[in-house]
Structures are given as C-alpha cells and as structure tokens.
Coordinates of C-alpha atoms in Angstrom, one line a residue:
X1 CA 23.0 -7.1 -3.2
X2 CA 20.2 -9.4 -4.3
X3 CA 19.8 -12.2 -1.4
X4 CA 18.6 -15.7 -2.1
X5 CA 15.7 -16.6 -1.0
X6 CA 16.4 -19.9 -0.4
X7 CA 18.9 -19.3 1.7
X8 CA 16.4 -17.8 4.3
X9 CA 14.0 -20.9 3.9
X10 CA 17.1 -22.7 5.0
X11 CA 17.8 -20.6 7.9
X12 CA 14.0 -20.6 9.1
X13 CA 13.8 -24.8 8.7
X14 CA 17.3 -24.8 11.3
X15 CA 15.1 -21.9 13.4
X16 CA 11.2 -23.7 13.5
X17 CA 11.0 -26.1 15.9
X18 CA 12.0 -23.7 18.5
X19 CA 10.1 -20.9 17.4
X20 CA 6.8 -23.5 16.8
X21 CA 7.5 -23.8 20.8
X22 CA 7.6 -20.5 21.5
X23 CA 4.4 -19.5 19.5
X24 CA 2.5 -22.4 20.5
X25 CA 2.8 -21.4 24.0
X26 CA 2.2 -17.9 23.6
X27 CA -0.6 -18.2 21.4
X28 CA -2.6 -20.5 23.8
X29 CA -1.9 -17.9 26.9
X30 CA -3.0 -15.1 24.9
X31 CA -6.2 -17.2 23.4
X32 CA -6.9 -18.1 27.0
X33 CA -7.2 -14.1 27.8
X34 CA -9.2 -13.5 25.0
X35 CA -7.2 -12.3 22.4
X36 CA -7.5 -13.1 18.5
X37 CA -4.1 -14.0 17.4
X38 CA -4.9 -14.2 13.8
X39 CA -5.9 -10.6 13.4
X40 CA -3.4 -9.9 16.4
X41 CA -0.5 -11.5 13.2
X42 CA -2.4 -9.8 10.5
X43 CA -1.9 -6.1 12.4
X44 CA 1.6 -6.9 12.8
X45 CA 2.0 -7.8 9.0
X46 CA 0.1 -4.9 7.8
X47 CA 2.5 -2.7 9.8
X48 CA 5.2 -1.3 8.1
X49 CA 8.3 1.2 9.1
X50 CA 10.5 3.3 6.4
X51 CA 13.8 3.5 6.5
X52 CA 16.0 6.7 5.3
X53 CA 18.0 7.0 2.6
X54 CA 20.4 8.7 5.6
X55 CA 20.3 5.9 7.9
X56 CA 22.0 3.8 5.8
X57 CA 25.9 4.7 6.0
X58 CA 27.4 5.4 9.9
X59 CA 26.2 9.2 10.8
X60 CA 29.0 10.0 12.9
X61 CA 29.2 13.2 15.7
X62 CA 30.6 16.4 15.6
X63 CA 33.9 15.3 15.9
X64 CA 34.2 12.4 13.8
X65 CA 32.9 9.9 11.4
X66 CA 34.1 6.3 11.5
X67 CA 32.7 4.6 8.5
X68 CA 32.4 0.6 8.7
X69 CA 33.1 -0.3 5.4
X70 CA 30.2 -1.4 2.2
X71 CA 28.2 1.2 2.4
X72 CA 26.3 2.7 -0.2
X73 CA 27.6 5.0 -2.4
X74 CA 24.6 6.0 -4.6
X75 CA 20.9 6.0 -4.3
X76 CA 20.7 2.9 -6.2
X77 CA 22.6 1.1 -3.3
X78 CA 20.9 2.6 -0.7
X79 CA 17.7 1.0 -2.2
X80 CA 19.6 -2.0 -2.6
X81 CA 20.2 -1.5 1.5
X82 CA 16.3 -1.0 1.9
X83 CA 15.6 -4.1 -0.1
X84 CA 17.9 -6.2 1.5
X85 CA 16.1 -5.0 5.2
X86 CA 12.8 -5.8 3.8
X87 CA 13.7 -9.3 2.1
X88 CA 15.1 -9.8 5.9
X89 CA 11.6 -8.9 7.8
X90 CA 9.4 -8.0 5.7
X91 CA 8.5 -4.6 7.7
X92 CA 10.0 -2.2 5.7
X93 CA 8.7 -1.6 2.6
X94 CA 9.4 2.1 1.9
X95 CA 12.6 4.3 1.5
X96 CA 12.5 7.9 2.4
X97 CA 14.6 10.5 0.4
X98 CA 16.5 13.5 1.7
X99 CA 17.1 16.3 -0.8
X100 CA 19.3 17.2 -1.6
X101 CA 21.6 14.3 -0.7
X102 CA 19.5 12.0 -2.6
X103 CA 18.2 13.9 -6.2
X104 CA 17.4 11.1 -8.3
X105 CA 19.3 11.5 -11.9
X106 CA 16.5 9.2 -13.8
X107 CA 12.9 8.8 -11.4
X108 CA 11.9 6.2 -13.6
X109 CA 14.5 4.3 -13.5
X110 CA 14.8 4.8 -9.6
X111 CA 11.1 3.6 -9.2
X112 CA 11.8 0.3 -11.2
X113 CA 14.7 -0.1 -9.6
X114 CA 12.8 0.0 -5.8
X115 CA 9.6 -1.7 -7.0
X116 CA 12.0 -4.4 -8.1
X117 CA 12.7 -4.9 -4.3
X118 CA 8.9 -4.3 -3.7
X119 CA 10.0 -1.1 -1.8
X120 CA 7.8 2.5 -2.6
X121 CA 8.8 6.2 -1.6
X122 CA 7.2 7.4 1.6
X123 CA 7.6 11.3 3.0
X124 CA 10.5 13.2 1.1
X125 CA 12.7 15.6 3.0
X126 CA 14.0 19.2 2.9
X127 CA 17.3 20.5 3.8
X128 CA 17.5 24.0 4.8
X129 CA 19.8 23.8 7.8
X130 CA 22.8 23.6 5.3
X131 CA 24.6 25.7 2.7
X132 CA 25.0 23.5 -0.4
X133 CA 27.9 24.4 -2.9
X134 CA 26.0 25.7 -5.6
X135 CA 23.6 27.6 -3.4
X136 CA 24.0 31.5 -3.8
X137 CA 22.5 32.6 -0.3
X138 CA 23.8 31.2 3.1
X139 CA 21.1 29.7 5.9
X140 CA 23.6 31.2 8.7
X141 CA 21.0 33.0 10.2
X142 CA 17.9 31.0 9.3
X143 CA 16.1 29.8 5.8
X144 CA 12.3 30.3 6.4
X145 CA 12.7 32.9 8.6
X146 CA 15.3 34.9 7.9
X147 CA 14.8 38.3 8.1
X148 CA 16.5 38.9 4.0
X149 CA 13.4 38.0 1.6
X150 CA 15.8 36.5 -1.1
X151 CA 16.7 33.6 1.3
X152 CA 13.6 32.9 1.9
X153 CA 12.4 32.4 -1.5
X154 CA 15.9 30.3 -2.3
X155 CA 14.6 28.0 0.8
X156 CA 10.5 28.1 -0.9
X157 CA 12.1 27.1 -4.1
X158 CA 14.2 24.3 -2.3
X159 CA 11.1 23.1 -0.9
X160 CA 8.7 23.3 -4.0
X161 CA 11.6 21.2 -5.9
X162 CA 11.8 18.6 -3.4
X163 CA 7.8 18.3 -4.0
X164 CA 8.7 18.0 -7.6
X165 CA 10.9 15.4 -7.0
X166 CA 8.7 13.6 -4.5
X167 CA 5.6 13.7 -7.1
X168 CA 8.4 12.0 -10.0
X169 CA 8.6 8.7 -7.1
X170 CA 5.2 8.8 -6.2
X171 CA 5.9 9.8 -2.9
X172 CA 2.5 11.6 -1.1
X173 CA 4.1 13.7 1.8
X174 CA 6.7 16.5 2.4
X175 CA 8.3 16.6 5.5
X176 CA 9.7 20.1 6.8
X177 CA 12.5 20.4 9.9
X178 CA 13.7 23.4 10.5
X179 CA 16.6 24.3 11.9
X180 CA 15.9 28.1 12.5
X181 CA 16.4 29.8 15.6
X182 CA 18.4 32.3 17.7
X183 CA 21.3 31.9 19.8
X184 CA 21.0 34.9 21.9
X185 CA 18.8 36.8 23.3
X186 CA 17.3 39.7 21.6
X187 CA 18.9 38.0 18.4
X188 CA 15.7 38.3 16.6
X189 CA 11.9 39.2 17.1
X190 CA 10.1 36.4 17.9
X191 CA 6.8 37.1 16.4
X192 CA 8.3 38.1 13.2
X193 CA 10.1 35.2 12.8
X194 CA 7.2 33.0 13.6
X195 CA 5.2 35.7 10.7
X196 CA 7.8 35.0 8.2
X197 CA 8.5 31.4 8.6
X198 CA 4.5 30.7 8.3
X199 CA 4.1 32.9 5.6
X200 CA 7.1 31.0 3.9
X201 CA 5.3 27.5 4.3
X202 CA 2.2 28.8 3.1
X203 CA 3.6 29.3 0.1
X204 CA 5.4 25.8 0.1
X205 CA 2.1 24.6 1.1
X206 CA -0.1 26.1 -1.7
X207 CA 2.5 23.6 -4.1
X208 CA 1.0 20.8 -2.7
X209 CA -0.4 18.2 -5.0
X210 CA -4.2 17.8 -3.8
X211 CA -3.5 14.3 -2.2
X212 CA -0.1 15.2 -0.2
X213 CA 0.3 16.5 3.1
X214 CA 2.7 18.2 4.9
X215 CA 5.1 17.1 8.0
X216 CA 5.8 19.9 10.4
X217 CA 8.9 18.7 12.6
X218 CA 9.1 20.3 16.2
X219 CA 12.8 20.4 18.1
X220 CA 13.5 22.7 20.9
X221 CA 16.8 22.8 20.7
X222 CA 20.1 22.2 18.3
X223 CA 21.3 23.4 15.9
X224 CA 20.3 27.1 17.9
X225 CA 20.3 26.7 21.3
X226 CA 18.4 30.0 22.9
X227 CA 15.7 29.6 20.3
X228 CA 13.8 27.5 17.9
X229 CA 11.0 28.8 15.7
X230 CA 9.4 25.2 15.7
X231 CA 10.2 24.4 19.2
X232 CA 7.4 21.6 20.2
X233 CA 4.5 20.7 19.9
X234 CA 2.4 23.9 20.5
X235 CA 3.8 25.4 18.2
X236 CA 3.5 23.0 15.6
X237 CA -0.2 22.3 15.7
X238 CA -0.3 25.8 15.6
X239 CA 1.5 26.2 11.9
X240 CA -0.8 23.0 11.1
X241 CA -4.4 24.9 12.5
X242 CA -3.0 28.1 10.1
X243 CA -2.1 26.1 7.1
X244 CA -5.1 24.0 6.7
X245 CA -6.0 19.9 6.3
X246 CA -3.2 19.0 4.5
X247 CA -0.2 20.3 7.3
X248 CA 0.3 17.5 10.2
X249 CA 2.4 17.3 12.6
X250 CA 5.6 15.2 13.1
X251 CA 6.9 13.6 16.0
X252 CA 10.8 12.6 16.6
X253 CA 11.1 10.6 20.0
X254 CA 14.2 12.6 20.1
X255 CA 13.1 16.0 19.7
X256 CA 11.9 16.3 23.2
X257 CA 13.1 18.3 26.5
X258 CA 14.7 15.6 28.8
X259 CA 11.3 14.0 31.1
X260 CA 8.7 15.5 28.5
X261 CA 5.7 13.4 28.6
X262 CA 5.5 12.3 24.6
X263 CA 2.7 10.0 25.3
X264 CA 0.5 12.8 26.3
X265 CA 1.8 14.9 23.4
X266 CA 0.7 12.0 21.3
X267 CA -2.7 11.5 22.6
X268 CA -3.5 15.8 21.9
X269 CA -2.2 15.6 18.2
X270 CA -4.4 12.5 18.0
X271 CA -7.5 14.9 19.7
X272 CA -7.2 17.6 17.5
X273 CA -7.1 15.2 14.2
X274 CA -2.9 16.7 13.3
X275 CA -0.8 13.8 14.1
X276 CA 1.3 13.4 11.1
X277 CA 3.8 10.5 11.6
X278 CA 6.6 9.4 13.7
X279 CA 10.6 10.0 13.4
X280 CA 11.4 7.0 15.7
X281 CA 14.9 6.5 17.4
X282 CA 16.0 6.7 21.4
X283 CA 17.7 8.8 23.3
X284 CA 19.6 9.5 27.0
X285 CA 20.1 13.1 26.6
X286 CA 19.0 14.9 23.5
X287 CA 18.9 14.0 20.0
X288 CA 21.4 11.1 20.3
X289 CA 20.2 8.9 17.2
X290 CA 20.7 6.0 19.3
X291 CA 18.8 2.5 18.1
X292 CA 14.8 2.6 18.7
X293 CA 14.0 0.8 22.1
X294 CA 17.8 1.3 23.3
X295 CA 17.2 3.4 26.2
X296 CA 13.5 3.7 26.9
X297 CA 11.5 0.5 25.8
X298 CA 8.8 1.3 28.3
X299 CA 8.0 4.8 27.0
X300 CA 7.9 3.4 23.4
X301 CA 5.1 1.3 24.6
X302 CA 3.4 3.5 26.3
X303 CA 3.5 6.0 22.9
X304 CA 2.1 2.9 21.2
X305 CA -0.9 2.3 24.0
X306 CA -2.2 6.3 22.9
X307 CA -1.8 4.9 19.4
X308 CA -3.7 1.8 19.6
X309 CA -6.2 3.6 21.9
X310 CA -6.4 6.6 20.0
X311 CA -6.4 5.1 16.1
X312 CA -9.2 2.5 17.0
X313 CA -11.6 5.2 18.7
X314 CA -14.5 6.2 16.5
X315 CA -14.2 9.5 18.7
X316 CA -10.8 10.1 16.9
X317 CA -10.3 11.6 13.3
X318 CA -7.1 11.5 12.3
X319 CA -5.5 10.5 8.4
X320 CA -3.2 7.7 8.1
X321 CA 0.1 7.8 10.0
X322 CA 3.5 7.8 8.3
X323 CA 5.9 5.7 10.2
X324 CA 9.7 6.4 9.7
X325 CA 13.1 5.8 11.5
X326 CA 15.6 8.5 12.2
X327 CA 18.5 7.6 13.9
X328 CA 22.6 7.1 12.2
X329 CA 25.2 6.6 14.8
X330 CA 28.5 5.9 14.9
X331 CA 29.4 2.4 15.9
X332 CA 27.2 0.1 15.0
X333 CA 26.7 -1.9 11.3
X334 CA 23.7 0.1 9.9
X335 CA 21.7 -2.4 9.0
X336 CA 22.1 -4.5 12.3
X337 CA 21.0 -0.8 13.9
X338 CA 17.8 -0.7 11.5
X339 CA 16.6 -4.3 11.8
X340 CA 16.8 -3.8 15.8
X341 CA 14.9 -0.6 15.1
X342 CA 12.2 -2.1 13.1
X343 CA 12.1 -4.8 15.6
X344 CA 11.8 -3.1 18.7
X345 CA 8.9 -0.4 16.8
X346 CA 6.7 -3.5 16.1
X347 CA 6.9 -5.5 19.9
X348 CA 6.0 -2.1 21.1
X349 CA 3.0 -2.1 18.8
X350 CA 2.2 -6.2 19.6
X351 CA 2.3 -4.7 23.2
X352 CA -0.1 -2.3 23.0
X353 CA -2.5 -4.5 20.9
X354 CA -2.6 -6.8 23.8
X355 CA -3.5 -4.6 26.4
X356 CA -7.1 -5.7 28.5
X357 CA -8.5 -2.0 27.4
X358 CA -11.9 -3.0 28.4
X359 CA -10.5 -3.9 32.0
X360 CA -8.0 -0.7 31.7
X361 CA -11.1 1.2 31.1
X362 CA -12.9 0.3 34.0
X363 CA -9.9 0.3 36.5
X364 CA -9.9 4.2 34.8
X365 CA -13.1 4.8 35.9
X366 CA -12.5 3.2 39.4
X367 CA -9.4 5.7 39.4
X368 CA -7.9 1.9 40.6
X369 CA -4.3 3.3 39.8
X370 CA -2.8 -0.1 41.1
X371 CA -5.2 -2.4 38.6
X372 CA -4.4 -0.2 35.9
X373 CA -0.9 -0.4 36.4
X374 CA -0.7 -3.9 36.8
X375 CA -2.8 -4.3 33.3
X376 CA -0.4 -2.1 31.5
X377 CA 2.9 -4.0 33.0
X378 CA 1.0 -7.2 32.3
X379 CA 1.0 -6.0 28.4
X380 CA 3.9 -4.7 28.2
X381 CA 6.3 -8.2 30.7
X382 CA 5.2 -10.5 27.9
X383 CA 7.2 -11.5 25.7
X384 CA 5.5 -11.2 21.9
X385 CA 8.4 -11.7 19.9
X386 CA 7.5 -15.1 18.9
X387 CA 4.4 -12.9 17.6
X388 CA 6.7 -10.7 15.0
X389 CA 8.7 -14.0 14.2
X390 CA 5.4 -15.8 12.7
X391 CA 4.5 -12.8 10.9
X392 CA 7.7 -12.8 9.5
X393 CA 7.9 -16.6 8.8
X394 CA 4.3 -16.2 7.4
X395 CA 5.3 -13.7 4.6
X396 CA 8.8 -15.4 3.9
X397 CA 10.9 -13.6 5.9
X398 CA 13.8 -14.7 8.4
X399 CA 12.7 -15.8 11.7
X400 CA 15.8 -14.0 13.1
X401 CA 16.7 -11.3 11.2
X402 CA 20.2 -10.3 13.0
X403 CA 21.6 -13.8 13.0
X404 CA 20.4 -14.3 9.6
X405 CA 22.6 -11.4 8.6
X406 CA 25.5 -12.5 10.6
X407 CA 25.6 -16.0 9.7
X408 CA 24.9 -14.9 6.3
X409 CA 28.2 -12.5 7.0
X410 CA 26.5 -10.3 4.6
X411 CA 28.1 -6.7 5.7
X412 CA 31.4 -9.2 4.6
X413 CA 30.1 -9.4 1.1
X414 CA 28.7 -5.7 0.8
X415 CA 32.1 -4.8 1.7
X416 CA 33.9 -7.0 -0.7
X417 CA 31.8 -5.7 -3.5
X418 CA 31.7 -1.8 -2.3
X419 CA 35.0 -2.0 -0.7
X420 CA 36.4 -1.3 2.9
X421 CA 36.6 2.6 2.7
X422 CA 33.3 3.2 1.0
X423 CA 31.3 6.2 2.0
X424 CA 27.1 6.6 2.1
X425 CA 27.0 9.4 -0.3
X426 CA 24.7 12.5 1.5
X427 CA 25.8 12.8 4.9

C-alpha cells in the first residue's frame, strides 16, 4: 500500500495548533535548563529503529495463532508494511531479513523495490533452531554444537548463505541466535559444546565480507531449559574476545533472567568496545514479545542513560550500534504494535538526552544518592513527546502516528486488498 502524502499534511494541519502548544512550552522549559533543542530534534531525527521482516504478521504462542487479517504474504508486502511505518514516522528506515523465511527470489529487484520506500537492509538473520523441509539433518539436538560434524557444517553453510544473501541487499551485519542447549543434566559436556559451537562460528566468521560484523545473541533459557551454550552476557563477549573485531554482541531486552540488571550489562559491553546492537521489546516474565515500553518504561530509560553516557564518552570505543525491534504477539494490529514500539524506543532516547549529566556527575561524586535520583526522575517525569512529534512534523511525517492510521482505517484497506484470512508468510 502506497499512502498519500497529502493525506498526512492534512492530518498534521487538523493536529498543529495543539502540538505548536505543546512544543512551545516544552521547548522554553528545556531552553531555560540549558538544553539545545535544535540539536536535541536533530538527534532524535538522526535516530532510526528497524523493523523485522517477522514482526509484521501476528506471532502467536505455543498454542495458537490468531491472525488479524491483511497481512503480508510475500517479502514484497512486508516491505510495503516497512514503508508504510516509515512514511508514518519517519524512524524506521531499515527492514531486517530472516532466512530462511524471507530468501529473496530477485535481490535486485527487492532493493528497488525498498529504496522505492527509502527503506535499506540492516542485520540479516539465521535460523538454526528449526528443521526446514528440504533440510537433510535435524537441529533436535543442537546445530552449532552438536556433537555429529555433518550438522554442523549443514548449519556453517546455512549461515555462510545467509551472508550471501545479506551481501546481494547490501546489508553489513549477520546476526546469530542460537537455540542450542541441554535439557538435562549430564545431557552433554559443557566445554565441548562451547569448543564446537566456537569453532563452528569461526568458520562462519572467516566468510565475513571485510566491512560486516557479526551479532552474537545471548538467552539463558528457551528453547532448552537446563542449558544454553550462549546463555548471557559472559559468555557472549567471550565468543566476541575469541573471534576478533568484527564479532559484537547483541542485546534482546527479553533475553534476560527475571530482575537482571541490563543497564549494567550495557554499560560493560560498552567498556570493553563489543556492544553490537539492540533486539528491543518488553517483557513480565521471560521472552514475552510484548510491545517496547509495555511493562518497564523506566528500565528502558535507564538502558538509554548508559547509552547516551557511554556513546558520547571519548573514554569509550565502541562501532556504530544496530538498533532493531523484536517482538510479534498475538493480539494486537502489527503495525499499531511497531509504531508504539518505535515510539516508546525514541522518548526513552529524548530522555536520556536531557538528563543534567554534569550535575549527575557531581551528585556521583558526592555519592548524593538522593540528588542523583531526583536528576534522573527529573529526566525521565517530562514529558518529550511533543519533542518526537516536531521531528516527525519536521521531516513530513504524521504528528500522531496511531490515530493517523486509525482514522486513516488503513489495516481496513490492507485487508480489503490482502483479504481477511491472509497469513505473514515465514512464521
């Protein structure tokens, strides 16, 4: 679906007056504390969130999937999806592929297709936690690391092919998740497994075009539940240190042990120079998929203070972040879910841009626990969305994204075109 232009104009001139109220007032309290708003607007602008070629259909549970009707049912309508989403705000410039659910027949014409909606390729992804049709070894008991060398090399060649693929979009990252583990103890050896998985990647990682990197994922539990061979963080950076430059690591906000202190995790990949990217979603108990900001607004923010902190630091060296949501649930219109996503990544941002860090830095030093509190909650009470809305409004986007799409009753028309039973191909 191609959307007139016009028709958001329209909906921003019904929208202004308002918002001109709302950023008028914000601007002057933020000038008065000695913020820049212009750059403040051009660092919002600049940042931009991909979207997954998976996120766009309903994901479902274990026990069900309840598909709402429109969805995509090619990769050429999925990047139809993503340019819709970026016509809308203006913050998602970038579709990332899963292989094999999305192999594209012609690259070319893929690439002319998404440059046509201004959108690129970012990170493409593996798929080793499941047996495809026309795959002659099972990943039952592991891909990387399973103890029968012939699997193995069928999940290296997966991974060298998805590289392939990714080089054909111009796409400049690979990012690995994997699902191996153990489900009982004494199941497997652990060292060997760790042996066999690394020297698996190195071999996936010797493939890599001189200006890609690699994304190691971390989970620590699910789809194996006594065992993971990627299990957090640790471990991770320690596949990064033993591959080289190019291997990073990747964060998912939902690959975490309930209470885990991801901030702090943040700030030591950002020490040691390996933090990758970001698989942003929420969660309440484990890796629920649920929409970014959902459930735990505040420790998105605080994720984004290390950011800002740790990105701006001439102390830090660390290569350009890859931003990416992953989450696919069940009940809600996908695109509503990703344009709250997007939104709810960028006021966490806004808030950690406006943070007094010279004043957080001293109350630090003071070890004033109360100041610095009360400096970080300061940040983090105001309200910045006015802030996103005139970067939006700036680069011709809608003001409000959701109600554009609802008074626009556009899932209506995707459905009327795609029809009421369509499926998103891949999951």
């Amino acid at each position: 679906m191609i959307l007139d232009k016009s028709l958001i104009e329209q909906h921003n001139q019904a929208n202004q007056s308002l918002h001109k109220k709302k950023f008028e007032g914000l601007s002057a309290v933020l000038g008065d504390e000695g913020h820049d708003v212009k750059t403040i607007l051009e660092k919002i602008s600049a940042f931009q969130i991909a979207i997954p070629s998976w996120a766009l259909g309903t994901g479902g549970t274990r026990f069900g999937r309840f598909a709402g009707g429109g969805e995509p049912r090619s990769l050429e309508e999925k990047i139809e999806d993503v340019g819709l989403l970026h016509a809308l705000n203006q913050s998602s410039n970038s579709i990332s592929l899963h292989i094999p659910w999305d192999i594209p027949k012609d690259p070319k014409a893929i690439t002319q297709l998404a440059a046509s909606f201004e959108l690129g390729f970012d990170a493409v992804n593996s798929n080793t936690f499941q047996d495809q049709a026309d795959q002659k070894e099972s990943y039952k008991f592991g891909s990387l690391s399973h103890t029968d060398k012939s699997v193995r090399d069928q999940a290296i060649q997966h991974n060298i092919e998805v590289i392939r693929h990714g080089i054909e979009l111009g796409s400049k990252a690979l990012t690995i998740w994997l699902s191996d583990g153990t489900d009982f103890p004494g199941q497997q050896n652990f060292r060997r497994m760790f042996e066999r998985t690394l020297d698996s990647i190195q071999q996936i990682y010797a493939e890599l075009p001189a200006d890609w990197k690699v994304l190691v994922e971390y989970k620590p539990y699910e789809p194996h539940f006594y065992s993971t061979v990627i299990a957090d963080w640790g471990t991770s950076l320690l596949f990064c240190n033993k591959l080289g430059e190019k291997a990073v690591g990747l964060v998912d906000l939902g690959h975490h042990l309930p209470n885990t202190n991801i901030e702090q995790i943040v700030s030591r990949f950002l020490m040691e120079g390996k933090l990758g990217g970001f698989h942003f979603n929420d969660s309440k108990y484990g890796d629920d998929d649920l929409t970014v900001g959902s459930i735990k607004p505040y420790q998105l923010f605080l994720i984004f203070n290390e950011l800002v902190e740790g990105m701006s630091s001439p102390e830090i060296k660390n290569p350009e972040l890859s931003w990416m949501i992953d989450a696919s649930h069940n009940i809600k219109d996908p695109l509503e879910d990703l344009l709250q996503s997007v939104e709810a990544i960028k006021i966490a941002y806004a808030q950690a841009l406006i943070i007094d860090r010279p004043a957080l830095e001293r109350a630090q030093a003071e070890n004033d626990a109360t100041l610095a509190q009360e400096i970080m909650q300061n940040a983090y009470r105001t309200d910045v969305r006015p802030l996103l809305a005139e970067a939006r409004l700036q680069a011709g986007a809608a003001l409000n994204p959701v109600g554009f799409y609802r008074e626009g009753k556009i899932r209506e028309q995707l459905v009327s075109q795609r029809g009421a039973k369509s499926f998103a191909t891949g999951l």
